[in-house]
mmCIF file of C-alpha atoms in Angstrom:
data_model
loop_
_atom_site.group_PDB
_atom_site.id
_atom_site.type_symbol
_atom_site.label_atom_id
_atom_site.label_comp_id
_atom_site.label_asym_id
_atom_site.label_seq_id
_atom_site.Cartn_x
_atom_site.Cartn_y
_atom_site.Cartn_z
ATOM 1 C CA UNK A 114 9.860 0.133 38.008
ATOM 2 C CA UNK A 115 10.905 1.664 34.461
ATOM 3 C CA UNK A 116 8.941 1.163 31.669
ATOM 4 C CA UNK A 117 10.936 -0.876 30.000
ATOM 5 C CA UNK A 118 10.996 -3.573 33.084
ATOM 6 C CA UNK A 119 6.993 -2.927 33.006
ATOM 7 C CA UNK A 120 6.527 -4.094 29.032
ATOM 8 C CA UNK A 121 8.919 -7.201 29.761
ATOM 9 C CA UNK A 122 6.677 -7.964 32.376
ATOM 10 C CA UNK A 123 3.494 -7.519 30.553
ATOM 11 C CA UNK A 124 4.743 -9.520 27.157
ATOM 12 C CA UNK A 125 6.048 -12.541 30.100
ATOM 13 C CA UNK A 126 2.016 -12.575 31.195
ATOM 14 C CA UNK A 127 0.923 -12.235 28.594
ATOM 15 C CA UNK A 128 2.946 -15.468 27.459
ATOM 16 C CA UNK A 129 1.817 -17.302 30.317
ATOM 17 C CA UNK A 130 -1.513 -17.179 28.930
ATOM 18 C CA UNK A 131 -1.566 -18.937 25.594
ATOM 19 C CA UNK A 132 0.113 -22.238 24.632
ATOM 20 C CA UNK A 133 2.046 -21.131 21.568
ATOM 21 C CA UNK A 134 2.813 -17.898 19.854
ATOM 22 C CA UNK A 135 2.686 -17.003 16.426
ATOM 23 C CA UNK A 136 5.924 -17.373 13.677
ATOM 24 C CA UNK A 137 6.151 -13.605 12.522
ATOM 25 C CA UNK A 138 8.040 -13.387 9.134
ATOM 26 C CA UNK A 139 8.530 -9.307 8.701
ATOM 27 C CA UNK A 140 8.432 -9.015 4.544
ATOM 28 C CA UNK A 141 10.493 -5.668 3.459
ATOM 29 C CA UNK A 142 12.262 -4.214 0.073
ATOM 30 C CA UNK A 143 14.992 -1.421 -0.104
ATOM 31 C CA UNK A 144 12.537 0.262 -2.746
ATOM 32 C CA UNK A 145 8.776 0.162 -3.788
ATOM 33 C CA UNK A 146 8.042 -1.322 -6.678
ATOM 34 C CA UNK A 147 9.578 -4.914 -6.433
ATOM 35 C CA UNK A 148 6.734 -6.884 -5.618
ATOM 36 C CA UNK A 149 6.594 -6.846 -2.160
ATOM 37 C CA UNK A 150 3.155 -6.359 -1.066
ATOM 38 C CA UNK A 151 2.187 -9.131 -3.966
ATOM 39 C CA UNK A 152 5.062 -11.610 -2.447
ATOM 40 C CA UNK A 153 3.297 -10.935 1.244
ATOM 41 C CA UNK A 154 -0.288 -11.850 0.256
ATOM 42 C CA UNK A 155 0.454 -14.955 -2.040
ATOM 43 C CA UNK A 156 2.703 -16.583 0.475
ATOM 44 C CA UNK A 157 0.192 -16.278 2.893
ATOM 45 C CA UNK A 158 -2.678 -17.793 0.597
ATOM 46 C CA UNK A 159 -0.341 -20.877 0.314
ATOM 47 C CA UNK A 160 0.637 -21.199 4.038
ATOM 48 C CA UNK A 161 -3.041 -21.466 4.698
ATOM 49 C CA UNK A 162 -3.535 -23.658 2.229
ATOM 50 C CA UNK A 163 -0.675 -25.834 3.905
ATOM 51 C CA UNK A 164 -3.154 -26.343 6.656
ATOM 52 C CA UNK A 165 -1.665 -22.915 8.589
ATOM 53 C CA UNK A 166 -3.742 -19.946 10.038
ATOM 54 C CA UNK A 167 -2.553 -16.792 8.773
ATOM 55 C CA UNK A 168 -2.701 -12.996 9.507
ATOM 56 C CA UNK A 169 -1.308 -10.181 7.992
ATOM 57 C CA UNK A 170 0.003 -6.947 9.239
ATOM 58 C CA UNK A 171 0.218 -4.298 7.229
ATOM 59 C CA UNK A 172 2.506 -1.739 8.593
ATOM 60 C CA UNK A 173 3.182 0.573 5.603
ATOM 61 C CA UNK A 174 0.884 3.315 6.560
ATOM 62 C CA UNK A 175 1.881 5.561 3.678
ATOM 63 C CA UNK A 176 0.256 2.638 1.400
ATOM 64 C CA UNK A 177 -2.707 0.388 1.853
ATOM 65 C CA UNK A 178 -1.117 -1.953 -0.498
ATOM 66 C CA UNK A 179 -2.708 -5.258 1.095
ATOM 67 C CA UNK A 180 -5.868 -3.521 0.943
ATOM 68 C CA UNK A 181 -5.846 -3.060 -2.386
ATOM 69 C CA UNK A 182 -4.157 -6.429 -3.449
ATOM 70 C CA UNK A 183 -7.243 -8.061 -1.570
ATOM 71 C CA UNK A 184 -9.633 -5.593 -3.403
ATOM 72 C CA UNK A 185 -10.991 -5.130 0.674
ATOM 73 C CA UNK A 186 -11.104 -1.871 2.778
ATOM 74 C CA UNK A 187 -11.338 -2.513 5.836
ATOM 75 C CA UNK A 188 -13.527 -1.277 8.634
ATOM 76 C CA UNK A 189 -11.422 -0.643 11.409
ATOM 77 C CA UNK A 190 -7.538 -0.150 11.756
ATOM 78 C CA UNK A 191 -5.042 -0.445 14.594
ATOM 79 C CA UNK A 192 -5.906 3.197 15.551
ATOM 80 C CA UNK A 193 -9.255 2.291 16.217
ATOM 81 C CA UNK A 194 -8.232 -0.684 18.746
ATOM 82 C CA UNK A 195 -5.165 2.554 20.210
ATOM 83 C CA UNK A 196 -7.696 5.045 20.463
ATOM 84 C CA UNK A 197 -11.236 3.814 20.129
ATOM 85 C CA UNK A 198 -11.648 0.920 22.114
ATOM 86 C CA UNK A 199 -11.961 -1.844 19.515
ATOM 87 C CA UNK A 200 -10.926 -5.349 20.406
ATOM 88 C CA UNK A 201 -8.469 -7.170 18.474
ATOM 89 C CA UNK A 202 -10.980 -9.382 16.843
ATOM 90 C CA UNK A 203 -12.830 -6.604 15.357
ATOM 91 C CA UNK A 204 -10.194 -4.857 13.894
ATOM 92 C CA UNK A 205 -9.369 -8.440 11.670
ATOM 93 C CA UNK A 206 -10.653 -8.065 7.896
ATOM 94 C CA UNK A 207 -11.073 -11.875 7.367
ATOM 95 C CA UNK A 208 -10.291 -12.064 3.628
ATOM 96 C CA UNK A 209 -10.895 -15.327 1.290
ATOM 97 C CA UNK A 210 -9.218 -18.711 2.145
ATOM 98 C CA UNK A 211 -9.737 -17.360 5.580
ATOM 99 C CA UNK A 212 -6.919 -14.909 5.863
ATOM 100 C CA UNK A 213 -6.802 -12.536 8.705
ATOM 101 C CA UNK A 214 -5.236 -8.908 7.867
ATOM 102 C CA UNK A 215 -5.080 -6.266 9.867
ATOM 103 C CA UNK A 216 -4.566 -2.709 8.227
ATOM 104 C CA UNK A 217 -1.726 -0.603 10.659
ATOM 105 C CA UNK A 218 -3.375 2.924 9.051
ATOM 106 C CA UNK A 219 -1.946 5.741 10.759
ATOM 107 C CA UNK A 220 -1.628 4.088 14.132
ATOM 108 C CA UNK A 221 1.690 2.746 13.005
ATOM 109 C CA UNK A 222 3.055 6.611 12.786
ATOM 110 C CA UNK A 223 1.537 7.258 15.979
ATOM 111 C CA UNK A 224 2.762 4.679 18.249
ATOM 112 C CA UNK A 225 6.087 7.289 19.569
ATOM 113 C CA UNK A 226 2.844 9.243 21.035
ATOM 114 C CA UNK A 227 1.432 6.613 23.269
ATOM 115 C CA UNK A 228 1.334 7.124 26.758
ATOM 116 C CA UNK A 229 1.793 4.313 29.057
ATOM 117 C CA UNK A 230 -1.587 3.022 29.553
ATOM 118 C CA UNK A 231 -1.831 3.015 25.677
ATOM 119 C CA UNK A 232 1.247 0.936 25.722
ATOM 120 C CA UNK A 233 0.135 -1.356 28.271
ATOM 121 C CA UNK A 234 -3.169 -1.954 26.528
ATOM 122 C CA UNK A 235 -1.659 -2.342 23.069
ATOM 123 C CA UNK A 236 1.186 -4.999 23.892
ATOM 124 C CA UNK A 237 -1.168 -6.927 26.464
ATOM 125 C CA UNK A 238 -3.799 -7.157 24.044
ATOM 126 C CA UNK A 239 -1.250 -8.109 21.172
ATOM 127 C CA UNK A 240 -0.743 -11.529 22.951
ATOM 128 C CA UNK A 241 -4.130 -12.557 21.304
ATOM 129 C CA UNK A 242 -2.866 -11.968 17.779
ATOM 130 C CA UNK A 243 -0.324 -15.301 19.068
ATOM 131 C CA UNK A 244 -3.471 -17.243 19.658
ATOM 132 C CA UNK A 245 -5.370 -16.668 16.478
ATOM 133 C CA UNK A 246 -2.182 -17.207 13.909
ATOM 134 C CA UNK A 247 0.385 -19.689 13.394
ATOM 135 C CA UNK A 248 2.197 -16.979 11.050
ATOM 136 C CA UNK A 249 1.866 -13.060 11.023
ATOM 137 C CA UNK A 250 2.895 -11.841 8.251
ATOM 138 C CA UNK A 251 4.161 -7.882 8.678
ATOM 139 C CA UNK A 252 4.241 -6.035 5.449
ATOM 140 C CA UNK A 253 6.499 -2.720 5.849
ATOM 141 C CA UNK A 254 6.300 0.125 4.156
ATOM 142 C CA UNK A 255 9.574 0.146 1.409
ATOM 143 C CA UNK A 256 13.062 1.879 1.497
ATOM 144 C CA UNK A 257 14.927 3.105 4.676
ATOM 145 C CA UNK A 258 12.344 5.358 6.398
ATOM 146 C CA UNK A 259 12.231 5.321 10.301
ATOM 147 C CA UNK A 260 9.293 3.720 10.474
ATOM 148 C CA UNK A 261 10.702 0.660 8.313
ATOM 149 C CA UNK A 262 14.102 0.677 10.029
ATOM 150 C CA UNK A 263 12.246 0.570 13.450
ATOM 151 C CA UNK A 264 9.715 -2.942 12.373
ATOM 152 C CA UNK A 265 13.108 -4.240 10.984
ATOM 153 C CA UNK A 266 15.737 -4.149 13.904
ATOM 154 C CA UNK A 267 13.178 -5.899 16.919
ATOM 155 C CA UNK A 268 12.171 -8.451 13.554
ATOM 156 C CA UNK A 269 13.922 -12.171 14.170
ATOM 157 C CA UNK A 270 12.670 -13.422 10.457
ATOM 158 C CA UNK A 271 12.861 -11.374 7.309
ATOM 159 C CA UNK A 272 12.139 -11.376 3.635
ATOM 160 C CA UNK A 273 14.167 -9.164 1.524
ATOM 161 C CA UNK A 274 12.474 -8.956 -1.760
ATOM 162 C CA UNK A 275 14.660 -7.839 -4.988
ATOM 163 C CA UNK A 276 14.181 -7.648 -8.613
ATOM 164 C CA UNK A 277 17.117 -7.782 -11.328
ATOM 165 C CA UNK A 278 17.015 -4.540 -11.747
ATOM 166 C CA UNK A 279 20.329 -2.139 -10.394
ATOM 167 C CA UNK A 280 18.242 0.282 -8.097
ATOM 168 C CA UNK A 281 16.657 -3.076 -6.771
ATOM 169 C CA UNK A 282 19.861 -4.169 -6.007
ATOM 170 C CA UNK A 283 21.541 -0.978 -4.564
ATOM 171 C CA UNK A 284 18.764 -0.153 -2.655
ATOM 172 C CA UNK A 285 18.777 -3.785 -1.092
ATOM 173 C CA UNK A 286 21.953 -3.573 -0.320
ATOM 174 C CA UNK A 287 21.545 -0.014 0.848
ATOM 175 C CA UNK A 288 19.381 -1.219 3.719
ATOM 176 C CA UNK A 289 21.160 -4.295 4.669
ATOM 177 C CA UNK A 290 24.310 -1.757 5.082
ATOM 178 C CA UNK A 291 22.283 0.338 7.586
ATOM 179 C CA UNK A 292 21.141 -2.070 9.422
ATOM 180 C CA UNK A 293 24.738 -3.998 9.616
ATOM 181 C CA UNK A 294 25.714 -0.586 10.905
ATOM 182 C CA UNK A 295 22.681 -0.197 14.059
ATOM 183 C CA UNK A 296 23.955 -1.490 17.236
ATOM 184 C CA UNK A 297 20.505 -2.711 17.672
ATOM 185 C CA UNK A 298 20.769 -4.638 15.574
ATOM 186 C CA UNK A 299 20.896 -8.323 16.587
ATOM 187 C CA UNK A 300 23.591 -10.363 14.390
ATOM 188 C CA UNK A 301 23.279 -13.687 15.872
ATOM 189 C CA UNK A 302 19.230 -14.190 15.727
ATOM 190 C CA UNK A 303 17.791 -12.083 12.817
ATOM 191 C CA UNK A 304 17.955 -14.772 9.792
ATOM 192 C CA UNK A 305 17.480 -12.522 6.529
ATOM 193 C CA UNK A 306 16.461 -14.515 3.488
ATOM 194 C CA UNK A 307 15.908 -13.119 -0.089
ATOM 195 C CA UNK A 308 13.290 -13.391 -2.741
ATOM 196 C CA UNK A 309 14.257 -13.029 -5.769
ATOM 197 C CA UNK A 310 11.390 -11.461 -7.824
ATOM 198 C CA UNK A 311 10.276 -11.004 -11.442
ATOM 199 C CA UNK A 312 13.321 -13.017 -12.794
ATOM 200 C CA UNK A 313 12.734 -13.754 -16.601
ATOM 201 C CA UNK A 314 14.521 -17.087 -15.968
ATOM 202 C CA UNK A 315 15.958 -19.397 -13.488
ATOM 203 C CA UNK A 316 19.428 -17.968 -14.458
ATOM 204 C CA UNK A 317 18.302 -14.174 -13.782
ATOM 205 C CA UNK A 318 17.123 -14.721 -10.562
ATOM 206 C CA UNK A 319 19.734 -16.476 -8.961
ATOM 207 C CA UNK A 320 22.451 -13.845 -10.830
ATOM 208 C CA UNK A 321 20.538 -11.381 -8.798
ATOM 209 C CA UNK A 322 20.807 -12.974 -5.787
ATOM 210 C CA UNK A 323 24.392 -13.855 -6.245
ATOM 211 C CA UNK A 324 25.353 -10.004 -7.131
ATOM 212 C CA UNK A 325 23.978 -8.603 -4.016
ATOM 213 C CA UNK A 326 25.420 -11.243 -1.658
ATOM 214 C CA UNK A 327 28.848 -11.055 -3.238
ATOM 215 C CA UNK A 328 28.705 -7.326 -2.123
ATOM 216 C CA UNK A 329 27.205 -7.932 0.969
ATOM 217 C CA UNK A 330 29.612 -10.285 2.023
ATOM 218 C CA UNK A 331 32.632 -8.515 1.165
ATOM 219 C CA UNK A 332 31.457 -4.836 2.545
ATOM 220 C CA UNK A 333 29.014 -6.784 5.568
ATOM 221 C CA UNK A 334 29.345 -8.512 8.470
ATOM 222 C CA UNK A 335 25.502 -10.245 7.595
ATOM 223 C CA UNK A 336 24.773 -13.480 6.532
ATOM 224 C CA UNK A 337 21.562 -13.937 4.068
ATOM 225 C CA UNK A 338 20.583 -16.921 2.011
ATOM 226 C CA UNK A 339 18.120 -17.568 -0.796
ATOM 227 C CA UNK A 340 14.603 -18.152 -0.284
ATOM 228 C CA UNK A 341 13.562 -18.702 -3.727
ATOM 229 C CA UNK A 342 12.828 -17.334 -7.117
ATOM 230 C CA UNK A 343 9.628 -15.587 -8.663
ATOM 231 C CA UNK A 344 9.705 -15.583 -12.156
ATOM 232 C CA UNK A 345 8.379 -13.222 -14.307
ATOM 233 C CA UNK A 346 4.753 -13.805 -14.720
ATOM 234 C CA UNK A 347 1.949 -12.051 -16.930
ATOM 235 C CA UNK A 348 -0.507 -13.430 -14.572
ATOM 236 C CA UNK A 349 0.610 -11.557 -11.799
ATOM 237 C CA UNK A 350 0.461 -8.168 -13.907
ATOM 238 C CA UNK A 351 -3.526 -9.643 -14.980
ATOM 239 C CA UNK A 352 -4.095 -10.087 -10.861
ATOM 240 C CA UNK A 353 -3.237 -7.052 -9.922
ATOM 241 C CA UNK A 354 -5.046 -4.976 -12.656
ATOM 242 C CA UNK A 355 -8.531 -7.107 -11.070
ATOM 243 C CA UNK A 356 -7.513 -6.468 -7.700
ATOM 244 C CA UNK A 357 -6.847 -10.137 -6.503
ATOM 245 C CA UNK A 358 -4.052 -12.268 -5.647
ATOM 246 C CA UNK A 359 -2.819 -14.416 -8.294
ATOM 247 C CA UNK A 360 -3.177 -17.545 -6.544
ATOM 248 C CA UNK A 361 -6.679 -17.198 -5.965
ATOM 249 C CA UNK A 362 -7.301 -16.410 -9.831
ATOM 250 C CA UNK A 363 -4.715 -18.470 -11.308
ATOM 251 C CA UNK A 364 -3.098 -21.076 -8.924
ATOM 252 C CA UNK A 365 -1.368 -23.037 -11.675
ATOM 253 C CA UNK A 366 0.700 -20.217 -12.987
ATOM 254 C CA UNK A 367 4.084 -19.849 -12.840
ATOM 255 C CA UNK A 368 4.362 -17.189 -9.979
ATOM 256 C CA UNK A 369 1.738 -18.744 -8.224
ATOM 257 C CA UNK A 370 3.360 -22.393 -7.804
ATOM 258 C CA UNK A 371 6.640 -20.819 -7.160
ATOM 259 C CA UNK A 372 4.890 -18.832 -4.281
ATOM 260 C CA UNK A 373 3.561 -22.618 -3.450
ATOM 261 C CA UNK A 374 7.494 -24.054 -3.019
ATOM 262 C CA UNK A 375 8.625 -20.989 -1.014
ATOM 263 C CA UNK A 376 5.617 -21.316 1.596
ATOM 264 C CA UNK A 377 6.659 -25.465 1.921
ATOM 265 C CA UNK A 378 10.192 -24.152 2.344
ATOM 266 C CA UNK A 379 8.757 -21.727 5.104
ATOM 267 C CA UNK A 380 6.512 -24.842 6.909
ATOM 268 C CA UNK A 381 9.307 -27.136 6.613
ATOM 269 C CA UNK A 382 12.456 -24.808 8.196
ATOM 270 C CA UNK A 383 12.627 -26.630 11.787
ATOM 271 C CA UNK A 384 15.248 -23.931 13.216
ATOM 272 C CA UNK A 385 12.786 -21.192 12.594
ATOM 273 C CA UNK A 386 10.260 -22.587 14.712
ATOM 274 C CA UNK A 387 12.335 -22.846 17.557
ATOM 275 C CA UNK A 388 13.265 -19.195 18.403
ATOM 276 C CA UNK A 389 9.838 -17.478 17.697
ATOM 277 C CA UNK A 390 8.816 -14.994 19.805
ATOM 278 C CA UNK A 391 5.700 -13.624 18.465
ATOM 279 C CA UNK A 392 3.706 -10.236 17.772
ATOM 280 C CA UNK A 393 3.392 -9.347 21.261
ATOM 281 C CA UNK A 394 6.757 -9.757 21.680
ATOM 282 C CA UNK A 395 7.908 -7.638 18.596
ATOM 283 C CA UNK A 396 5.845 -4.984 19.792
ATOM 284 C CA UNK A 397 7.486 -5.114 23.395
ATOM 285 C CA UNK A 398 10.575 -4.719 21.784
ATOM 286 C CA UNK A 399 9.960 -1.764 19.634
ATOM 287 C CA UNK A 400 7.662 0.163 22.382
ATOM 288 C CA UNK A 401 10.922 -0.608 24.814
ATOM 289 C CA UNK A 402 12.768 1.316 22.464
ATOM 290 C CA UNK A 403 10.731 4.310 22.126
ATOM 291 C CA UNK A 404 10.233 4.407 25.878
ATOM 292 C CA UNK A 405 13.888 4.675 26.272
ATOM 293 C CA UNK A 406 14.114 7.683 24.075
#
């Protein structure tokens, strides 16, 4: 039996043993800057506060950006639960409002050097993530590096965050274009939905949006849609400066209720529930990959 047969067998047990698995929504930029991080953490303040258990996975390894939006370092990372025997629960930071995040630290660069009992462990294990969460939020690192590219092609839900500003634009566009171009890349079932951030109005916002789909679908062969706007909000500069999430210190500002309508748009998108998958099975998917290589 390849390894490839031997992780579809392990994610189909590992099925087998819990009732559900969790909605993963896989939040990504074409450059840093744009809000990303911010728009990963607020949405999942307001999905718990829609009654929905939430963990978040932060795979930028280069940046501990959830880390530091939550103000939290955590004691444990997914290296330690690779390499040192910790057990998925442990390696949870349970932040305020009960939100689970899990920091990927440098185990996310090191997952091309597991060997296959590491693999087996790792994807196996993952299936318990499913049971914890209704939504797992994964928070990649920003602009077209390998590691990014790799979280994005075995994702089935994505968040493409964008600002008005040109490089925003370009570089969003930039990665759609090399994904449209993968042959990994999976057409039919990846649904790729923008956020619009920072948008001094209404009107701004949706001119961005409009720009970079215009582009994409005259150059593309991908379909995206708007999410929803984030307007620009001096709260949000205030929040980060202390280290919090602006809908914990201000949930009546602008940004924060506009993160509240996305996160009912989220809850309330029927077709998206149908065709999850879950963690462990995003995982299985990219480890297949690398075992091919």
């Amino acid at each position: 039996m390849d390894q490839a047969q031997q992780l579809r067998n392990i994610v189909k047990m590992s099925n087998q043993r819990v009732n559900k698995v969790a909605r993963v929504i896989t939040i990504t930029s074409g450059k840093g800057g744009v809000g990303k991080s911010n728009s990963a953490v607020n949405l999942a303040i307001w999905l718990n506060r829609l009654g929905k258990r939430v963990i978040i996975f932060d795979a930028d390894f280069g940046l501990a950006n959830i880390e530091v939006m939550f103000g939290t370092i955590p004691k444990y990372s997914l290296r330690d639960f690779i390499f040192e025997g910790k057990s998925i629960k442990e390696i949870i930071t349970v932040e305020s409002e009960r939100i689970g995040f899990v920091s990927g630290g440098s185990g996310i660069s090191e997952l091309a050097n597991l060997n296959r009992n590491q693999i087996d462990t790792l994807v196996s294990n993952l299936a318990e993530l499913d049971e914890l969460a209704d939504y797992i939020i994964v928070d990649t690192g920003a602009g077209i590096s390998d590691a990014v590219l790799e979280f994005i092609l075995v994702s089935r839900e994505i968040i493409l965050i964008i600002t008005p500003e040109p490089t925003s634009l370009t570089d969003a566009y930039s990665l759609l274009k090399v994904l449209n171009s993968n042959p990994r890349f999976n057409l039919e079932d990846t649904k790729i939905k923008v956020l619009s951030n920072k948008a001094d109005s209404y009107k701004e916002g949706m001119a961005s949006y409009d720009r970079l789909n215009l582009v994409v679908g005259k150059f593309l062969k991908l379909n995206i849609s708007l999410l929803g706007i984030i307007p620009n909000d001096e709260n949000v500069r205030k929040a980060i400066i202390r280290q919090r999430p602006v809908s914990l210190l201000n949930p009546t500002s602008r940004a924060s209720k506009a993160y509240e309508d996305i996160a009912k748009v989220i809850v309330n998108d029927k077709d998206e529930r149908k065709g999850k998958k879950g963690i462990a099975s995003l995982f299985s998917e990219l480890l297949k990959t690398k075992a091919r290589r």
